Coordinates of C-alpha atoms in Angstrom, one line a residue:
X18 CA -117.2 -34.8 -90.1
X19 CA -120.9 -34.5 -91.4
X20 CA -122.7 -31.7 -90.5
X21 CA -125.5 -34.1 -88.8
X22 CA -122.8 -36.3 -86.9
X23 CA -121.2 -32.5 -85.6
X24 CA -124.7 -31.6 -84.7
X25 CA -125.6 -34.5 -82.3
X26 CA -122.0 -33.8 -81.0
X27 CA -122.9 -29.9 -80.4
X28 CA -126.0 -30.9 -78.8
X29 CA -124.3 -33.5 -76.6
X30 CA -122.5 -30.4 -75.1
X31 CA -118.9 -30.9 -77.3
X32 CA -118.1 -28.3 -79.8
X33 CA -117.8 -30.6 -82.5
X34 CA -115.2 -28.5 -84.3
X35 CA -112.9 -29.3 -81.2
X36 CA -113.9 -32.9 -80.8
X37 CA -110.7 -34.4 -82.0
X38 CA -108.7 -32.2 -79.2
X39 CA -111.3 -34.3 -77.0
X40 CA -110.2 -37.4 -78.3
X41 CA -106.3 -36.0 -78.2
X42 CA -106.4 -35.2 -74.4
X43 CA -108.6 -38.1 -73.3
X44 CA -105.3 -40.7 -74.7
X45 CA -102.7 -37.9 -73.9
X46 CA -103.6 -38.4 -69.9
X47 CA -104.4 -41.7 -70.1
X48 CA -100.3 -42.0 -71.3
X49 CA -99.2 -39.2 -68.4
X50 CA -101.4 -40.6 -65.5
X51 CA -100.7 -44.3 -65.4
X52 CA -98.3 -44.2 -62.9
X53 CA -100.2 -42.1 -60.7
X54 CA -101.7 -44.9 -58.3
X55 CA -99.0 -47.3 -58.2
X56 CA -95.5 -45.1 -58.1
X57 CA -95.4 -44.4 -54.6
X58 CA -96.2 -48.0 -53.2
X59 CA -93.7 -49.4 -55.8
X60 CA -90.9 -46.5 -54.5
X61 CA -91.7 -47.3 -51.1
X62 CA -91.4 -51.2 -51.6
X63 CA -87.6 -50.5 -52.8
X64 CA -86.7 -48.7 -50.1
X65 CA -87.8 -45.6 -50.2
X66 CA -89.8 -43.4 -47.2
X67 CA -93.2 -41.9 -47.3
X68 CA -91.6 -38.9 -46.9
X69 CA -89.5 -39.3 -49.8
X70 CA -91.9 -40.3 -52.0
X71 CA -94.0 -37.4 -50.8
X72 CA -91.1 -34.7 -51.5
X73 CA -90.6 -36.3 -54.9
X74 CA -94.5 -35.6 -55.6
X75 CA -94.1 -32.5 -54.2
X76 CA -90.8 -31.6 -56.5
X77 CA -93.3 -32.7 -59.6
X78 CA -96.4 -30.8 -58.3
X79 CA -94.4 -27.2 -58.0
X80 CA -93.7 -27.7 -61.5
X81 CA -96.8 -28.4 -62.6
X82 CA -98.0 -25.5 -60.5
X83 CA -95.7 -23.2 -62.8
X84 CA -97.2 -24.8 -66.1
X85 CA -100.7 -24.1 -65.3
X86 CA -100.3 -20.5 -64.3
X87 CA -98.6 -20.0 -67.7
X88 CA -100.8 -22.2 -69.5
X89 CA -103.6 -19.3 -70.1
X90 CA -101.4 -16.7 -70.8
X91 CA -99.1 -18.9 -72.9
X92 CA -102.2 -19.2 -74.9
X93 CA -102.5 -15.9 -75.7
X94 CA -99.4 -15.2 -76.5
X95 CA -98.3 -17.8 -78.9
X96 CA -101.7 -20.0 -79.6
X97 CA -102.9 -23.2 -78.4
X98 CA -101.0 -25.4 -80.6
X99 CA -98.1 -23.6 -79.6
X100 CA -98.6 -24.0 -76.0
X101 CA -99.5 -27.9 -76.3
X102 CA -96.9 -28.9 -78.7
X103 CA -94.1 -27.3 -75.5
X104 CA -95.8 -29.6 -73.0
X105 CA -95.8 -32.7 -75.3
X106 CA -91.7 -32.1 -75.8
X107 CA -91.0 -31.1 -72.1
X108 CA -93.4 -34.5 -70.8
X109 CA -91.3 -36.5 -73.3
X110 CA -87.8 -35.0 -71.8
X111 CA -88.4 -35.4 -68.4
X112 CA -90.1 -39.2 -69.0
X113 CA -86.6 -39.6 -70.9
X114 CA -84.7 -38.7 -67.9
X115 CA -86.9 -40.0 -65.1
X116 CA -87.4 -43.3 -66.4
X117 CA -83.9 -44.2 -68.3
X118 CA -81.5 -42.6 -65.6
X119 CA -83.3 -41.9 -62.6
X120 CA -85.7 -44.8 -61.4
X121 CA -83.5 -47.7 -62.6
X122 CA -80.7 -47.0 -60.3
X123 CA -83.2 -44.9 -57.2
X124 CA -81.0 -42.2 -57.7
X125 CA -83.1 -39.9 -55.6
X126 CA -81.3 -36.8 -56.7
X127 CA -81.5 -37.5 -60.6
X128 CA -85.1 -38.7 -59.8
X129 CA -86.5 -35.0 -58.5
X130 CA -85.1 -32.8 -60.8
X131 CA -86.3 -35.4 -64.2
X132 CA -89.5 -35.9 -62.2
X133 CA -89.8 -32.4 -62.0
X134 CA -88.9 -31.7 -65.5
X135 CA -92.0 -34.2 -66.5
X136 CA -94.3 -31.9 -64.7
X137 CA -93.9 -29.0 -66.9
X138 CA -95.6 -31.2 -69.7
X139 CA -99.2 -32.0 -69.3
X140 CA -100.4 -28.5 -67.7
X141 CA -99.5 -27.1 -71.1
X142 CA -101.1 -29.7 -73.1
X143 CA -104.3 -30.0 -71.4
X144 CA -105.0 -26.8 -69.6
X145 CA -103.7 -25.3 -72.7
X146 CA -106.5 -27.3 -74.5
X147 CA -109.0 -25.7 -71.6
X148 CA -108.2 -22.4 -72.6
X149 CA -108.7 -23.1 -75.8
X150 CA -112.6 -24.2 -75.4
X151 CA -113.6 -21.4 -73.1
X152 CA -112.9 -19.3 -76.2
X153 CA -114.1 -21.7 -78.7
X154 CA -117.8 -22.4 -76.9
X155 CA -121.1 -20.7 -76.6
X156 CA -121.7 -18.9 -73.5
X157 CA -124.9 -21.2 -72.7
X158 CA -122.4 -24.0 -73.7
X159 CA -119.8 -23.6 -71.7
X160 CA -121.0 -25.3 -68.6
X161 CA -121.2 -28.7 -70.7
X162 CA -118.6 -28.1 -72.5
X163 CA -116.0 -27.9 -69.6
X164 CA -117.7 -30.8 -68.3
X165 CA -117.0 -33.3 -71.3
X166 CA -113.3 -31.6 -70.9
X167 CA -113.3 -32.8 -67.1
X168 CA -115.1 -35.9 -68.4
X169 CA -111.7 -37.0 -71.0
X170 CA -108.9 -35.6 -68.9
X171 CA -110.4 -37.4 -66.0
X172 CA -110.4 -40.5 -67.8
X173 CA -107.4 -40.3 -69.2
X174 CA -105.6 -40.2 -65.8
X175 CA -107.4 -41.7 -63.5
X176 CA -109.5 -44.4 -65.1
X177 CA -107.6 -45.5 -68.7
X178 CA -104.5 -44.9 -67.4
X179 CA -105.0 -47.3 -63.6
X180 CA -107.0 -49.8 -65.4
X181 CA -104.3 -50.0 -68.3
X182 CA -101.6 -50.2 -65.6
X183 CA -103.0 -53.6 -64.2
X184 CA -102.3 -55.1 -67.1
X185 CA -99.2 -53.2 -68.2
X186 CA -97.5 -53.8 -65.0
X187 CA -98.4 -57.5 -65.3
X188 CA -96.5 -58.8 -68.6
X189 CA -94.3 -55.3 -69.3
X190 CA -92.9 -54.7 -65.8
X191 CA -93.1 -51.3 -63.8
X192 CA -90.0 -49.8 -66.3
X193 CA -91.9 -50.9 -69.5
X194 CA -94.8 -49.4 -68.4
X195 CA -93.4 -46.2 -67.6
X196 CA -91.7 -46.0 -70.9
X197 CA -94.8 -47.0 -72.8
X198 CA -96.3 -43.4 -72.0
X199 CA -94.4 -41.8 -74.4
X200 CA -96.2 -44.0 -77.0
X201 CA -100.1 -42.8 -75.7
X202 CA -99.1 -39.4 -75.1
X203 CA -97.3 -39.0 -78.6
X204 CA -100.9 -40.6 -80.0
X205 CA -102.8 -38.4 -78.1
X206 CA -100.8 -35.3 -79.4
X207 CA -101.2 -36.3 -83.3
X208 CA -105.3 -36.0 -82.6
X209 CA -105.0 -33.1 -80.7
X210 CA -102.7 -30.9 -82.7
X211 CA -102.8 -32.4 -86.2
X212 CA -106.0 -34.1 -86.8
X213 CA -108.0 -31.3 -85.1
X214 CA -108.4 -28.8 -87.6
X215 CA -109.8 -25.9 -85.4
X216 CA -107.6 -22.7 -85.2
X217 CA -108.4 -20.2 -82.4
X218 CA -107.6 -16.4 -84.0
X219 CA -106.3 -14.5 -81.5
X220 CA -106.7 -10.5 -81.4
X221 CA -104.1 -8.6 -82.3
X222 CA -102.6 -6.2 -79.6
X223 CA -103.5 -3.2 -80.5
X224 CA -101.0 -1.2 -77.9
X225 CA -98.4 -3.7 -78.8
X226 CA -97.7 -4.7 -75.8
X227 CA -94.8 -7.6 -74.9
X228 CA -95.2 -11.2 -74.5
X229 CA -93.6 -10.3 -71.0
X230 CA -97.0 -8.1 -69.9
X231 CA -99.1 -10.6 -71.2
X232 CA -97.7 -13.2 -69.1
X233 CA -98.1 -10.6 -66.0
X234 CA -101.8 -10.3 -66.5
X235 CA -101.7 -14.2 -64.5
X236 CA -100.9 -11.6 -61.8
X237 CA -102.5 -8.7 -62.4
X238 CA -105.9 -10.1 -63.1
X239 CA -106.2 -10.9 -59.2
X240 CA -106.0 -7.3 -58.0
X241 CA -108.2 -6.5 -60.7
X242 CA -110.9 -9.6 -59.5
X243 CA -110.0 -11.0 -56.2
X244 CA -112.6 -13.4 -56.9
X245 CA -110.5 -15.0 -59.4
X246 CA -108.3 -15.4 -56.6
X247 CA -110.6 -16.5 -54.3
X248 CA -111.3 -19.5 -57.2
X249 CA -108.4 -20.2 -57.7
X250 CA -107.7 -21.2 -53.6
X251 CA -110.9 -23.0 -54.0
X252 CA -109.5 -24.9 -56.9
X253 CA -106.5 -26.0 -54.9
X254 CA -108.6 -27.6 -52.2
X255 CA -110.6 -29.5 -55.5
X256 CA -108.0 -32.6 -55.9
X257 CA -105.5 -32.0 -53.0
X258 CA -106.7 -35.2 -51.5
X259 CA -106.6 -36.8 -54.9
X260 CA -102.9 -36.3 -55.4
X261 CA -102.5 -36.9 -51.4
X262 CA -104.5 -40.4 -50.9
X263 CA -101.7 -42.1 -53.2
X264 CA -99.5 -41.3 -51.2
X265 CA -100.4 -43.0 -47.9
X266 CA -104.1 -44.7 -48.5
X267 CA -102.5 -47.5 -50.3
X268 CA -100.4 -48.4 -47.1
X269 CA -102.9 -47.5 -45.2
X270 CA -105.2 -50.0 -46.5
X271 CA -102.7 -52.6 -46.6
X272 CA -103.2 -53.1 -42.7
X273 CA -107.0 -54.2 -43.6
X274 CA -106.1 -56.7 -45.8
X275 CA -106.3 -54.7 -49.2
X276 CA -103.3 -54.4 -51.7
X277 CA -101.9 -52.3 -54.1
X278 CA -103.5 -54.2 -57.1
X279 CA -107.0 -54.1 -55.2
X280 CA -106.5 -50.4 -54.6
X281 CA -105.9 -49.9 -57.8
X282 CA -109.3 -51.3 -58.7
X283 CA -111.2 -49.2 -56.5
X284 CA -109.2 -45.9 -57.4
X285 CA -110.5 -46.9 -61.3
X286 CA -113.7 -47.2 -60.0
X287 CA -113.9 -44.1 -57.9
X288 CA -112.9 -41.7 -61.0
X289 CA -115.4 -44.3 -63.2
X290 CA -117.5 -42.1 -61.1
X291 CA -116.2 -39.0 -61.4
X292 CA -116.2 -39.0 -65.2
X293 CA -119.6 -39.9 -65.0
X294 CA -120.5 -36.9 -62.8
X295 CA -118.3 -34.5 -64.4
X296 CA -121.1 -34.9 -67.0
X297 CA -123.7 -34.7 -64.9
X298 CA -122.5 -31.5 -62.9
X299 CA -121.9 -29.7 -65.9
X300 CA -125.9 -29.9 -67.0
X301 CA -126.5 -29.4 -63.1
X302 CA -124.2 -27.1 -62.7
X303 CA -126.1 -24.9 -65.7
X304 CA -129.8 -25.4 -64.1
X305 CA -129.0 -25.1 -60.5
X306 CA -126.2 -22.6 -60.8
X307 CA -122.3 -23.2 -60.8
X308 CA -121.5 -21.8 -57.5
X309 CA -124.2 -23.5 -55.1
X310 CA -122.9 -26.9 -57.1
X311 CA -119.4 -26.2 -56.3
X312 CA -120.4 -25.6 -52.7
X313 CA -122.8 -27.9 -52.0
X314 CA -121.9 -31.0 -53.9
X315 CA -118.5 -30.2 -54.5
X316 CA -117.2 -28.7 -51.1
X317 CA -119.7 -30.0 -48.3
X318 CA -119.9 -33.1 -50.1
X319 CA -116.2 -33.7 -50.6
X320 CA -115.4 -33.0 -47.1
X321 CA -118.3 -35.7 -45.8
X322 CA -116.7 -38.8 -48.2
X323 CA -113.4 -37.8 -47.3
X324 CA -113.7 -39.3 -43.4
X325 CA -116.2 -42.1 -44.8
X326 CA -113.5 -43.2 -47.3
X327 CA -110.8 -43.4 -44.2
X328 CA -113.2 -44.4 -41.4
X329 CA -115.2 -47.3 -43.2
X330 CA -112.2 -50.0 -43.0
X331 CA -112.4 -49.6 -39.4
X332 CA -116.6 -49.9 -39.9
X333 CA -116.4 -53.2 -42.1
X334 CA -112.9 -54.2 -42.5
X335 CA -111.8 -55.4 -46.0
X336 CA -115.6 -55.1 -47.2
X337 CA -114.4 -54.0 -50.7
X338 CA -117.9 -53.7 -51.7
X339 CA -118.8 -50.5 -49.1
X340 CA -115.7 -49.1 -49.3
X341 CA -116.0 -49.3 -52.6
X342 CA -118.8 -47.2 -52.4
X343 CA -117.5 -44.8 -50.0
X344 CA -114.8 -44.0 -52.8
X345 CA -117.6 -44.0 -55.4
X346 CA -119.4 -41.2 -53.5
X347 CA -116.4 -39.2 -53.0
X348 CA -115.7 -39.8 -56.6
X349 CA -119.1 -38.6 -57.9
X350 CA -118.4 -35.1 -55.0
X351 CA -115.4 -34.5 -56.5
X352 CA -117.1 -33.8 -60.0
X353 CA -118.9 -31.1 -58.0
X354 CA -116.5 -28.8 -59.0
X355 CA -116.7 -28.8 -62.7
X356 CA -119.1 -25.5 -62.6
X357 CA -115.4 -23.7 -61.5
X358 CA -114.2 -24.0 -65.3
X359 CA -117.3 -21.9 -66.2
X360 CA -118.0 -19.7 -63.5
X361 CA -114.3 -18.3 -63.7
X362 CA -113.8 -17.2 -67.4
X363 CA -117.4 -15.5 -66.7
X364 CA -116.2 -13.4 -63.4
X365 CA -114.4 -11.3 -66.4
X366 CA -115.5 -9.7 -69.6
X367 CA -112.0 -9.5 -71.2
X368 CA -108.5 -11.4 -70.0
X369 CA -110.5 -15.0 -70.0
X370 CA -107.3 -16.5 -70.4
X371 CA -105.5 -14.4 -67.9
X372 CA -108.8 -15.5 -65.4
X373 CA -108.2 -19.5 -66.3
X374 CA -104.3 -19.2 -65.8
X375 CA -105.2 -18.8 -62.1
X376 CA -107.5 -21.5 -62.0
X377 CA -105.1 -23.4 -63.8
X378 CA -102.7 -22.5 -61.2
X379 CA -104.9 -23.9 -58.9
X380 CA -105.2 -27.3 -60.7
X381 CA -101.6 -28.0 -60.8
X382 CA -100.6 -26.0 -57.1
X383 CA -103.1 -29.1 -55.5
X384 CA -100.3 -31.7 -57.5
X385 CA -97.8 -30.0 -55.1
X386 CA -99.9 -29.1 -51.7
X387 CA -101.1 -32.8 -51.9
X388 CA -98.3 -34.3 -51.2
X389 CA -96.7 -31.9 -49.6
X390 CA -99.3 -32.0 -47.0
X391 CA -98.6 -35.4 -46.6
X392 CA -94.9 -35.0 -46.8
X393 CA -95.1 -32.3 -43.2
X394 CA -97.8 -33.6 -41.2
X395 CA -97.7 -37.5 -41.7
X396 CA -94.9 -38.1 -39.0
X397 CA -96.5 -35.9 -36.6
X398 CA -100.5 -36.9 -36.9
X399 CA -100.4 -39.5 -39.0
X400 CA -102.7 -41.1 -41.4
X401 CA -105.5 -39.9 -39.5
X402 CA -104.6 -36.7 -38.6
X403 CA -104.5 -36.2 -42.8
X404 CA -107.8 -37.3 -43.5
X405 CA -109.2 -34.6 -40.6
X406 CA -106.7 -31.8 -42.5
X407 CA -108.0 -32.8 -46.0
X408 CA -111.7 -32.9 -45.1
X409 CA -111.3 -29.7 -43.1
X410 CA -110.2 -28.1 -46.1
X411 CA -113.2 -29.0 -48.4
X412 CA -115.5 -27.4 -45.4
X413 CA -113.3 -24.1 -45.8
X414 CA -113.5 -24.3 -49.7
X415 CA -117.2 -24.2 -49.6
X416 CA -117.6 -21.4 -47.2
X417 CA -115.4 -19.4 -49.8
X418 CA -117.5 -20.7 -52.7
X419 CA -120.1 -18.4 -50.9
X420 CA -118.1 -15.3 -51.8
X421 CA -117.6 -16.2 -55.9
X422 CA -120.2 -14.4 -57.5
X423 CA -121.1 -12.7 -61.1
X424 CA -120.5 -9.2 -62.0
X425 CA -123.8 -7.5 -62.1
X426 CA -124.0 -8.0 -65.8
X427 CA -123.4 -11.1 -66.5
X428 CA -126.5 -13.1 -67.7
X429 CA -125.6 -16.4 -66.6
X430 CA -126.9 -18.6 -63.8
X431 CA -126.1 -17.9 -60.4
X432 CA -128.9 -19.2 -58.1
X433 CA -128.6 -17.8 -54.8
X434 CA -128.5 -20.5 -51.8
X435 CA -130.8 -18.3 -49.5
X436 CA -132.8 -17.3 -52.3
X437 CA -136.4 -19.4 -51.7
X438 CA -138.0 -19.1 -54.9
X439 CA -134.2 -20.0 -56.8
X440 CA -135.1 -17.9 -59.7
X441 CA -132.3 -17.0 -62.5
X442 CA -130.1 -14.2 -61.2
X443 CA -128.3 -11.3 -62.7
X444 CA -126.2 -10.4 -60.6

């Protein structure tokens, strides 16, 4: 790469010596996420529950859960390249299982544990990957930086990956599409670990300590910070609804007229507009301060397009056009909490990748409380009663946001909500 072409990436907020891991991640997700707004509908249409398709997500999101809180520390302790390359072989076991044993026959309990198995993979790749630019990027960076990472994953899974299945399911079949993964994720993994050149040093322990203790710091560094904690709940509540709306929306929509292909339209357009604002966030998120975007636009905001998104087929019917655009807006809301992958690493001055294990915790723990959510309430309250549940937990999240604030000497921008003249503070 030429040193003008890396410098028009480094001002476009990329650190251009990690822009092939972009590229890797971007195809990577687009391979592990195409199944994600069709699976359940097509489970359910052979004869399985909600329930049990919600207990199956739920099996896959306690996995993942377990992958992202190593995926820091893992980091640390054996390298970035290290740490991806275990997710790419774990992804490419479990698809192995899942999709030649389990799914063919709906042996439900081959189908959980393979499922499952699949989960541990793309934590490890990507969030690995994460880690791996909050080391690599300049402080006054990092805000962008996260948000071109939120920009590819995003597309990847939600966007490439629904838009791809349209046509995949069409002349492949659901089977064939499922196997094809292995082929974008393998792609994905050759420009990520081979054709990126970059190589993150790590420090050498000077006390020696075991890998053991360095994979306890994902614990310890909550005691030490509670407000990594408290980011890390907050980062839950992020996509919860996002891994529950597949679950039930698409049936729920069905009753207005709208079907699983059409759904899949509007999900592709709703994270066309996260993508877009995951850019967006991270420049606003750097001039208006990460924790008041997180809050206002990410929390508040969140919460508001949650009902619209549920309530407007009962406003307008099968208007795709404005419920279109209620998705859109929760879409765009969603992005609001791209500042989190900033603000965290910076709550510490050491342990940055002991601080993003529990955000990345958080990012795979909403794969499981999603559905499982979903899977507990559903018979009881229905596909109502889940919206109100889901919104209500995007108001709490923002109240807590209130509470995530810099250490007193960090130099990095943390406007204060009730501060009227919103100067630049040091807290």
């Amino acid at each position: 790469m030429n040193n003008s072409l890396a410098g028009g990436i480094d001002k476009a907020g990329i650190p251009s010596r990690l822009f092939w891991g972009y590229i890797g991640i971007l195809i990577f997700m687009m391979g592990d996420g195409l199944e994600l707004g069709w699976l359940s509908p097509y489970l359910i249409e052979q004869g399985m529950s909600v329930q049990q398709s919600a207990f199956l997500f739920t099996a896959y999101g306690v996995t993942i859960a377990i992958s992202s809180w190593f995926s820091g520390v893992l980091v640390e302790a054996m390298g970035p390249k290290k740490t991806m390359l275990m997710g790419l072989l774990l992804y490419i076991l479990g698809t192995i299982g899942f999709v030649g044993y389990g799914i063919p026959h709906l042996n439900y309990e081959l189908m959980i544990p393979t499922y499952a198995l699949r989960g541990f993979g793309y934590p490890l790749f990507a969030y690995g990957f994460l880690v791996w630019i909050a080391y690599r990027s300049p402080q006054q960076q990092l805000g962008r930086a996260v948000g071109w990472f939120w920009f590819v994953f995003t597309g990847g899974l939600n966007v490439l990956g629904a838009y791809y299945s349209i046509w995949a399911i069409k002349y492949l079949g659901h089977i064939n599409t499922l196997w094809s993964a292995l082929l974008w994720v393998t792609i994905g993994a050759i420009f990520a670990l081979v054709i990126n050149k970059d190589k993150l040093e790590r420090k050498q322990n000077k006390e020696n300590k075991s890998k053991v203790k360095e994979l306890l710091k994902g614990v310890t560094i909550i005691k030490k910070e509670p407000k990594v904690g408290i980011a890390g709940i907050v980062r839950i509540i992020n996509q919860t609804a996002q891994y529950a709306f597949p679950i039930f929306l698409p049936t729920y929509l069905v009753q207005y007229g709208i079907e699983t292909s059409v759904w899949l339209n509007i999900w592709g357009s709703i994270f066309i507009s996260n993508i877009v604002f995951n850019l967006i966030f991270g420049f606003v998120g750097d001039k208006f301060g990460w924790r008041n975007t997180v809050m206002w636009f990410g929390g508040v905001g969140c919460g508001t397009f949650t009902l619209l998104l549920y309530y407007m087929p009962q406003l307008v019917g099968a208007n795709l056009w404005l419920i279109q655009a209620a998705g859109i807006l929760w879409g765009a809301c969603l992005a609001g909490y791209v500042p989190l992958s900033a603000l965290v690493p910076s709550l510490v001055k050491e342990e940055k990748g002991a601080a993003m294990s529990i955000l990345n915790l958080g990012a795979g723990l909403c794969v499981f409380v999603g559905p499982a959510i979903v899977g507990l309430t559903y018979g009881f309250v229905g596909a109502e009663g889940v919206i109100w549940i889901l919104a209500g937990l995007y108001f709490a999240g923002a109240f807590m946001t209130k509470f995530i604030t810099l250490p007193n000497n960090a130099k990095i921008l943390d406007v204060d909500v009730n501060d009227e003249k919103a100067e630049v503070s040091n807290m």
